[in-house]
PDB file of C-alpha atoms in Angstrom:
ATOM      1  CA  MET N 285      -2.875 -43.170 -79.507  1.00 48.00           C
ATOM      2  CA  SER N 286      -4.444 -46.712 -79.117  1.00 60.00           C
ATOM      3  CA  LYS N 287      -5.030 -48.761 -82.305  1.00 89.00           C
ATOM      4  CA  ILE N 288      -8.680 -49.335 -80.945  1.00 97.00           C
ATOM      5  CA  GLY N 289     -11.107 -47.078 -80.051  1.00 97.00           C
ATOM      6  CA  LEU N 290     -14.189 -48.154 -78.359  1.00 98.00           C
ATOM      7  CA  PHE N 291     -17.199 -46.247 -78.343  1.00 98.00           C
ATOM      8  CA  PHE N 292     -19.898 -46.818 -75.756  1.00 97.00           C
ATOM      9  CA  GLY N 293     -23.361 -45.623 -73.899  1.00 96.00           C
ATOM     10  CA  SER N 294     -24.690 -46.677 -70.793  1.00 94.00           C
ATOM     11  CA  THR N 295     -27.383 -45.334 -68.478  1.00 92.00           C
ATOM     12  CA  THR N 296     -26.836 -47.942 -65.713  1.00 91.00           C
ATOM     13  CA  GLY N 297     -23.308 -48.217 -65.368  1.00 91.00           C
ATOM     14  CA  LYS N 298     -23.412 -52.059 -66.608  1.00 93.00           C
ATOM     15  CA  THR N 299     -22.413 -51.485 -70.009  1.00 95.00           C
ATOM     16  CA  GLU N 300     -19.333 -49.172 -68.814  1.00 95.00           C
ATOM     17  CA  LEU N 301     -18.183 -51.520 -66.702  1.00 95.00           C
ATOM     18  CA  VAL N 302     -18.169 -54.066 -69.236  1.00 96.00           C
ATOM     19  CA  THR N 303     -16.064 -51.298 -71.229  1.00 97.00           C
ATOM     20  CA  GLN N 304     -13.610 -51.149 -68.500  1.00 97.00           C
ATOM     21  CA  THR N 305     -12.943 -54.742 -68.677  1.00 97.00           C
ATOM     22  CA  ILE N 306     -12.942 -55.108 -72.301  1.00 98.00           C
ATOM     23  CA  GLN N 307     -10.016 -52.362 -72.406  1.00 97.00           C
ATOM     24  CA  LYS N 308      -8.231 -54.290 -69.028  1.00 97.00           C
ATOM     25  CA  GLU N 309      -8.645 -57.534 -71.180  1.00 97.00           C
ATOM     26  CA  PHE N 310      -7.098 -55.905 -74.613  1.00 96.00           C
ATOM     27  CA  GLY N 311      -4.279 -54.694 -72.308  1.00 94.00           C
ATOM     28  CA  GLY N 312      -5.449 -51.185 -71.247  1.00 94.00           C
ATOM     29  CA  ASP N 313      -5.551 -47.737 -72.670  1.00 91.00           C
ATOM     30  CA  ASP N 314      -2.483 -48.175 -74.725  1.00 92.00           C
ATOM     31  CA  VAL N 315      -4.611 -50.582 -76.592  1.00 94.00           C
ATOM     32  CA  VAL N 316      -8.083 -49.161 -76.577  1.00 96.00           C
ATOM     33  CA  THR N 317      -9.157 -46.067 -76.233  1.00 96.00           C
ATOM     34  CA  LEU N 318     -12.683 -45.480 -74.164  1.00 97.00           C
ATOM     35  CA  HIS N 319     -15.238 -42.939 -75.498  1.00 97.00           C
ATOM     36  CA  ASN N 320     -18.418 -42.402 -73.968  1.00 97.00           C
ATOM     37  CA  ILE N 321     -20.613 -41.609 -77.082  1.00 97.00           C
ATOM     38  CA  MET N 322     -22.331 -38.782 -74.859  1.00 96.00           C
ATOM     39  CA  ASP N 323     -18.931 -36.783 -75.189  1.00 96.00           C
ATOM     40  CA  ALA N 324     -18.183 -38.097 -78.537  1.00 96.00           C
ATOM     41  CA  ASP N 325     -17.864 -36.531 -81.656  1.00 94.00           C
ATOM     42  CA  GLU N 326     -17.872 -37.487 -85.448  1.00 95.00           C
ATOM     43  CA  ASP N 327     -13.830 -36.437 -85.593  1.00 95.00           C
ATOM     44  CA  ASP N 328     -13.344 -39.233 -82.828  1.00 96.00           C
ATOM     45  CA  PHE N 329     -13.864 -42.307 -84.881  1.00 97.00           C
ATOM     46  CA  ALA N 330     -11.002 -40.718 -88.046  1.00 94.00           C
ATOM     47  CA  ASP N 331      -8.617 -41.700 -85.464  1.00 90.00           C
ATOM     48  CA  TYR N 332      -9.336 -45.714 -85.350  1.00 96.00           C
ATOM     49  CA  GLN N 333      -8.999 -48.422 -88.021  1.00 94.00           C
ATOM     50  CA  TYR N 334     -10.233 -50.650 -85.362  1.00 97.00           C
ATOM     51  CA  LEU N 335     -13.414 -49.718 -83.843  1.00 98.00           C
ATOM     52  CA  ILE N 336     -15.540 -51.413 -80.886  1.00 98.00           C
ATOM     53  CA  ILE N 337     -18.964 -50.176 -80.283  1.00 98.00           C
ATOM     54  CA  GLY N 338     -21.257 -50.860 -77.097  1.00 97.00           C
ATOM     55  CA  CYS N 339     -24.483 -50.573 -76.584  1.00 97.00           C
ATOM     56  CA  PRO N 340     -27.149 -51.760 -74.247  1.00 95.00           C
ATOM     57  CA  THR N 341     -30.896 -52.375 -75.672  1.00 95.00           C
ATOM     58  CA  TRP N 342     -33.115 -49.813 -73.717  1.00 92.00           C
ATOM     59  CA  ASN N 343     -36.895 -50.387 -73.321  1.00 89.00           C
ATOM     60  CA  ILE N 344     -38.252 -52.617 -75.886  1.00 89.00           C
ATOM     61  CA  GLY N 345     -35.525 -53.133 -78.457  1.00 92.00           C
ATOM     62  CA  GLU N 346     -34.398 -49.584 -78.853  1.00 95.00           C
ATOM     63  CA  LEU N 347     -31.271 -47.490 -78.572  1.00 95.00           C
ATOM     64  CA  GLN N 348     -29.420 -46.262 -74.847  1.00 96.00           C
ATOM     65  CA  SER N 349     -30.484 -42.491 -75.079  1.00 95.00           C
ATOM     66  CA  ASP N 350     -27.196 -41.522 -75.712  1.00 96.00           C
ATOM     67  CA  TRP N 351     -26.893 -43.421 -78.813  1.00 97.00           C
ATOM     68  CA  GLU N 352     -29.887 -42.559 -79.986  1.00 96.00           C
ATOM     69  CA  GLY N 353     -29.199 -38.847 -79.668  1.00 96.00           C
ATOM     70  CA  PHE N 354     -25.813 -39.658 -82.115  1.00 97.00           C
ATOM     71  CA  PHE N 355     -27.719 -42.091 -84.104  1.00 97.00           C
ATOM     72  CA  PRO N 356     -28.020 -39.187 -86.935  1.00 97.00           C
ATOM     73  CA  GLN N 357     -24.595 -38.139 -86.633  1.00 96.00           C
ATOM     74  CA  LEU N 358     -23.269 -41.745 -87.735  1.00 97.00           C
ATOM     75  CA  ASP N 359     -24.299 -40.812 -91.414  1.00 97.00           C
ATOM     76  CA  ASN N 360     -21.105 -38.144 -91.431  1.00 97.00           C
ATOM     77  CA  ILE N 361     -18.881 -40.752 -90.869  1.00 97.00           C
ATOM     78  CA  ASP N 362     -16.460 -42.716 -93.068  1.00 95.00           C
ATOM     79  CA  PHE N 363     -16.590 -46.201 -91.754  1.00 97.00           C
ATOM     80  CA  LYS N 364     -14.882 -47.783 -95.281  1.00 96.00           C
ATOM     81  CA  GLY N 365     -12.088 -49.523 -94.525  1.00 94.00           C
ATOM     82  CA  LYS N 366     -12.856 -49.977 -90.835  1.00 96.00           C
ATOM     83  CA  LYS N 367     -13.089 -53.299 -88.862  1.00 97.00           C
ATOM     84  CA  VAL N 368     -16.259 -52.906 -86.256  1.00 98.00           C
ATOM     85  CA  ALA N 369     -16.738 -55.324 -83.184  1.00 98.00           C
ATOM     86  CA  TYR N 370     -20.000 -54.893 -81.225  1.00 98.00           C
ATOM     87  CA  PHE N 371     -21.120 -55.867 -77.852  1.00 98.00           C
ATOM     88  CA  GLY N 372     -23.938 -55.243 -76.151  1.00 97.00           C
ATOM     89  CA  THR N 373     -26.118 -55.660 -72.721  1.00 96.00           C
ATOM     90  CA  GLY N 374     -29.560 -56.760 -72.260  1.00 95.00           C
ATOM     91  CA  ASP N 375     -31.932 -59.097 -70.539  1.00 96.00           C
ATOM     92  CA  GLN N 376     -32.635 -62.232 -72.611  1.00 96.00           C
ATOM     93  CA  ILE N 377     -35.629 -63.350 -70.058  1.00 95.00           C
ATOM     94  CA  GLY N 378     -37.447 -59.883 -69.337  1.00 94.00           C
ATOM     95  CA  TYR N 379     -37.104 -58.947 -72.993  1.00 95.00           C
ATOM     96  CA  ALA N 380     -36.859 -62.085 -75.241  1.00 96.00           C
ATOM     97  CA  ASP N 381     -38.767 -60.916 -78.611  1.00 97.00           C
ATOM     98  CA  ASN N 382     -36.019 -58.193 -78.533  1.00 96.00           C
ATOM     99  CA  PHE N 383     -33.060 -59.336 -76.693  1.00 97.00           C
ATOM    100  CA  GLN N 384     -29.572 -57.154 -78.355  1.00 97.00           C
ATOM    101  CA  ASP N 385     -31.720 -55.241 -80.613  1.00 98.00           C
ATOM    102  CA  ALA N 386     -29.492 -52.057 -80.147  1.00 97.00           C
ATOM    103  CA  MET N 387     -26.665 -54.078 -81.399  1.00 97.00           C
ATOM    104  CA  GLY N 388     -28.350 -55.458 -84.260  1.00 97.00           C
ATOM    105  CA  ILE N 389     -29.563 -51.726 -84.966  1.00 97.00           C
ATOM    106  CA  LEU N 390     -26.051 -50.037 -84.779  1.00 98.00           C
ATOM    107  CA  GLU N 391     -24.255 -52.936 -86.743  1.00 98.00           C
ATOM    108  CA  GLU N 392     -27.169 -52.666 -89.399  1.00 98.00           C
ATOM    109  CA  LYS N 393     -26.427 -49.175 -89.782  1.00 98.00           C
ATOM    110  CA  ILE N 394     -22.879 -48.887 -89.529  1.00 98.00           C
ATOM    111  CA  THR N 395     -22.613 -51.777 -92.211  1.00 98.00           C
ATOM    112  CA  GLU N 396     -24.376 -49.502 -94.709  1.00 97.00           C
ATOM    113  CA  LEU N 397     -22.223 -46.941 -94.214  1.00 97.00           C
ATOM    114  CA  GLY N 398     -18.949 -49.266 -95.167  1.00 97.00           C
ATOM    115  CA  GLY N 399     -17.857 -50.618 -91.925  1.00 97.00           C
ATOM    116  CA  THR N 400     -17.206 -54.116 -91.628  1.00 97.00           C
ATOM    117  CA  THR N 401     -18.394 -56.057 -89.201  1.00 98.00           C
ATOM    118  CA  VAL N 402     -15.950 -58.450 -86.566  1.00 98.00           C
ATOM    119  CA  GLY N 403     -16.215 -60.606 -83.786  1.00 98.00           C
ATOM    120  CA  TYR N 404     -19.770 -62.418 -84.439  1.00 98.00           C
ATOM    121  CA  TRP N 405     -20.662 -64.452 -81.310  1.00 98.00           C
ATOM    122  CA  PRO N 406     -22.452 -68.060 -81.005  1.00 98.00           C
ATOM    123  CA  THR N 407     -26.000 -67.790 -79.854  1.00 98.00           C
ATOM    124  CA  ASP N 408     -25.580 -71.097 -77.995  1.00 96.00           C
ATOM    125  CA  GLY N 409     -26.350 -71.023 -74.294  1.00 96.00           C
ATOM    126  CA  TYR N 410     -28.778 -68.056 -74.476  1.00 97.00           C
ATOM    127  CA  ASP N 411     -32.556 -68.186 -74.080  1.00 96.00           C
ATOM    128  CA  PHE N 412     -34.289 -65.485 -76.287  1.00 97.00           C
ATOM    129  CA  ASN N 413     -37.427 -65.444 -78.948  1.00 97.00           C
ATOM    130  CA  GLU N 414     -35.859 -62.966 -81.346  1.00 96.00           C
ATOM    131  CA  SER N 415     -33.108 -60.275 -81.631  1.00 97.00           C
ATOM    132  CA  LYS N 416     -32.407 -57.856 -84.416  1.00 97.00           C
ATOM    133  CA  ALA N 417     -28.572 -58.885 -83.713  1.00 98.00           C
ATOM    134  CA  VAL N 418     -28.835 -62.012 -85.156  1.00 98.00           C
ATOM    135  CA  LYS N 419     -27.760 -62.669 -88.759  1.00 96.00           C
ATOM    136  CA  ASN N 420     -26.752 -66.193 -90.243  1.00 95.00           C
ATOM    137  CA  GLY N 421     -27.544 -67.514 -86.908  1.00 96.00           C
ATOM    138  CA  LYS N 422     -24.910 -65.683 -84.732  1.00 98.00           C
ATOM    139  CA  PHE N 423     -24.906 -62.270 -83.050  1.00 98.00           C
ATOM    140  CA  VAL N 424     -23.063 -59.690 -84.956  1.00 98.00           C
ATOM    141  CA  GLY N 425     -21.167 -59.144 -81.516  1.00 98.00           C
ATOM    142  CA  LEU N 426     -20.882 -60.342 -78.205  1.00 98.00           C
ATOM    143  CA  ALA N 427     -24.157 -60.591 -76.180  1.00 98.00           C
ATOM    144  CA  LEU N 428     -24.457 -59.700 -72.549  1.00 98.00           C
ATOM    145  CA  ASP N 429     -26.920 -60.419 -70.102  1.00 97.00           C
ATOM    146  CA  GLU N 430     -25.874 -59.159 -66.603  1.00 94.00           C
ATOM    147  CA  ASP N 431     -29.265 -59.529 -65.309  1.00 93.00           C
ATOM    148  CA  ASN N 432     -29.635 -63.151 -65.970  1.00 96.00           C
ATOM    149  CA  GLN N 433     -25.981 -64.546 -66.759  1.00 97.00           C
ATOM    150  CA  SER N 434     -23.645 -61.878 -64.842  1.00 96.00           C
ATOM    151  CA  ASP N 435     -21.430 -65.301 -63.973  1.00 97.00           C
ATOM    152  CA  LEU N 436     -20.428 -65.806 -67.582  1.00 97.00           C
ATOM    153  CA  THR N 437     -19.611 -62.294 -68.460  1.00 97.00           C
ATOM    154  CA  ASP N 438     -16.046 -62.385 -67.735  1.00 97.00           C
ATOM    155  CA  GLU N 439     -15.479 -65.686 -69.847  1.00 98.00           C
ATOM    156  CA  ARG N 440     -17.318 -64.536 -72.496  1.00 98.00           C
ATOM    157  CA  ILE N 441     -15.384 -61.442 -72.548  1.00 98.00           C
ATOM    158  CA  LYS N 442     -11.743 -63.212 -72.532  1.00 98.00           C
ATOM    159  CA  ALA N 443     -12.744 -65.438 -75.419  1.00 98.00           C
ATOM    160  CA  TRP N 444     -14.342 -62.790 -77.410  1.00 98.00           C
ATOM    161  CA  VAL N 445     -11.393 -60.246 -76.867  1.00 98.00           C
ATOM    162  CA  ALA N 446      -8.722 -63.080 -77.847  1.00 98.00           C
ATOM    163  CA  GLN N 447     -10.966 -63.603 -81.169  1.00 98.00           C
ATOM    164  CA  LEU N 448     -10.812 -59.888 -81.829  1.00 97.00           C
ATOM    165  CA  LYS N 449      -7.177 -59.621 -81.142  1.00 96.00           C
ATOM    166  CA  LYS N 450      -6.770 -62.173 -84.162  1.00 96.00           C
ATOM    167  CA  GLU N 451      -9.298 -60.360 -86.633  1.00 96.00           C
ATOM    168  CA  PHE N 452      -8.102 -56.913 -85.637  1.00 95.00           C
ATOM    169  CA  GLY N 453      -4.556 -58.008 -85.980  1.00 89.00           C
ATOM    170  CA  VAL N 454      -3.456 -56.914 -83.101  1.00 87.00           C
TER     171      VAL N 454
END
């Protein structure tokens, strides 16, 4: 069993490709197990002390449909004592007023349920107006924009995973 569970939702495939890149950067499936949230159940979360949550922002500041369907079930999961990192994909130009909102929505809920957020990411280098994913001047996780800044994705993932390895202690 790997140490880290990565739970994601993906409609267009962009977020799923990012999850695979994150998994490889950590060292593969011996370290990170991928769980598509559409196939996951509440018990899957119990296996991990370290979690990564990935969700694109959909439409105008909404959760991706699989996460939207799973969202009520989060109330049944014990996140106490778990370190949780977040990443999201979004479009900062087309949706500047709600860039990465889905990541912020999930982080807020899981924090209320006892999860400890790690993996904060600077807002420098992004051009957006507002986001539910910004707390104390930083994103609550890794913000990726495959529509406008895909050339920065690999570099950002490398830096973020290096940061998480320290914060997770793996």
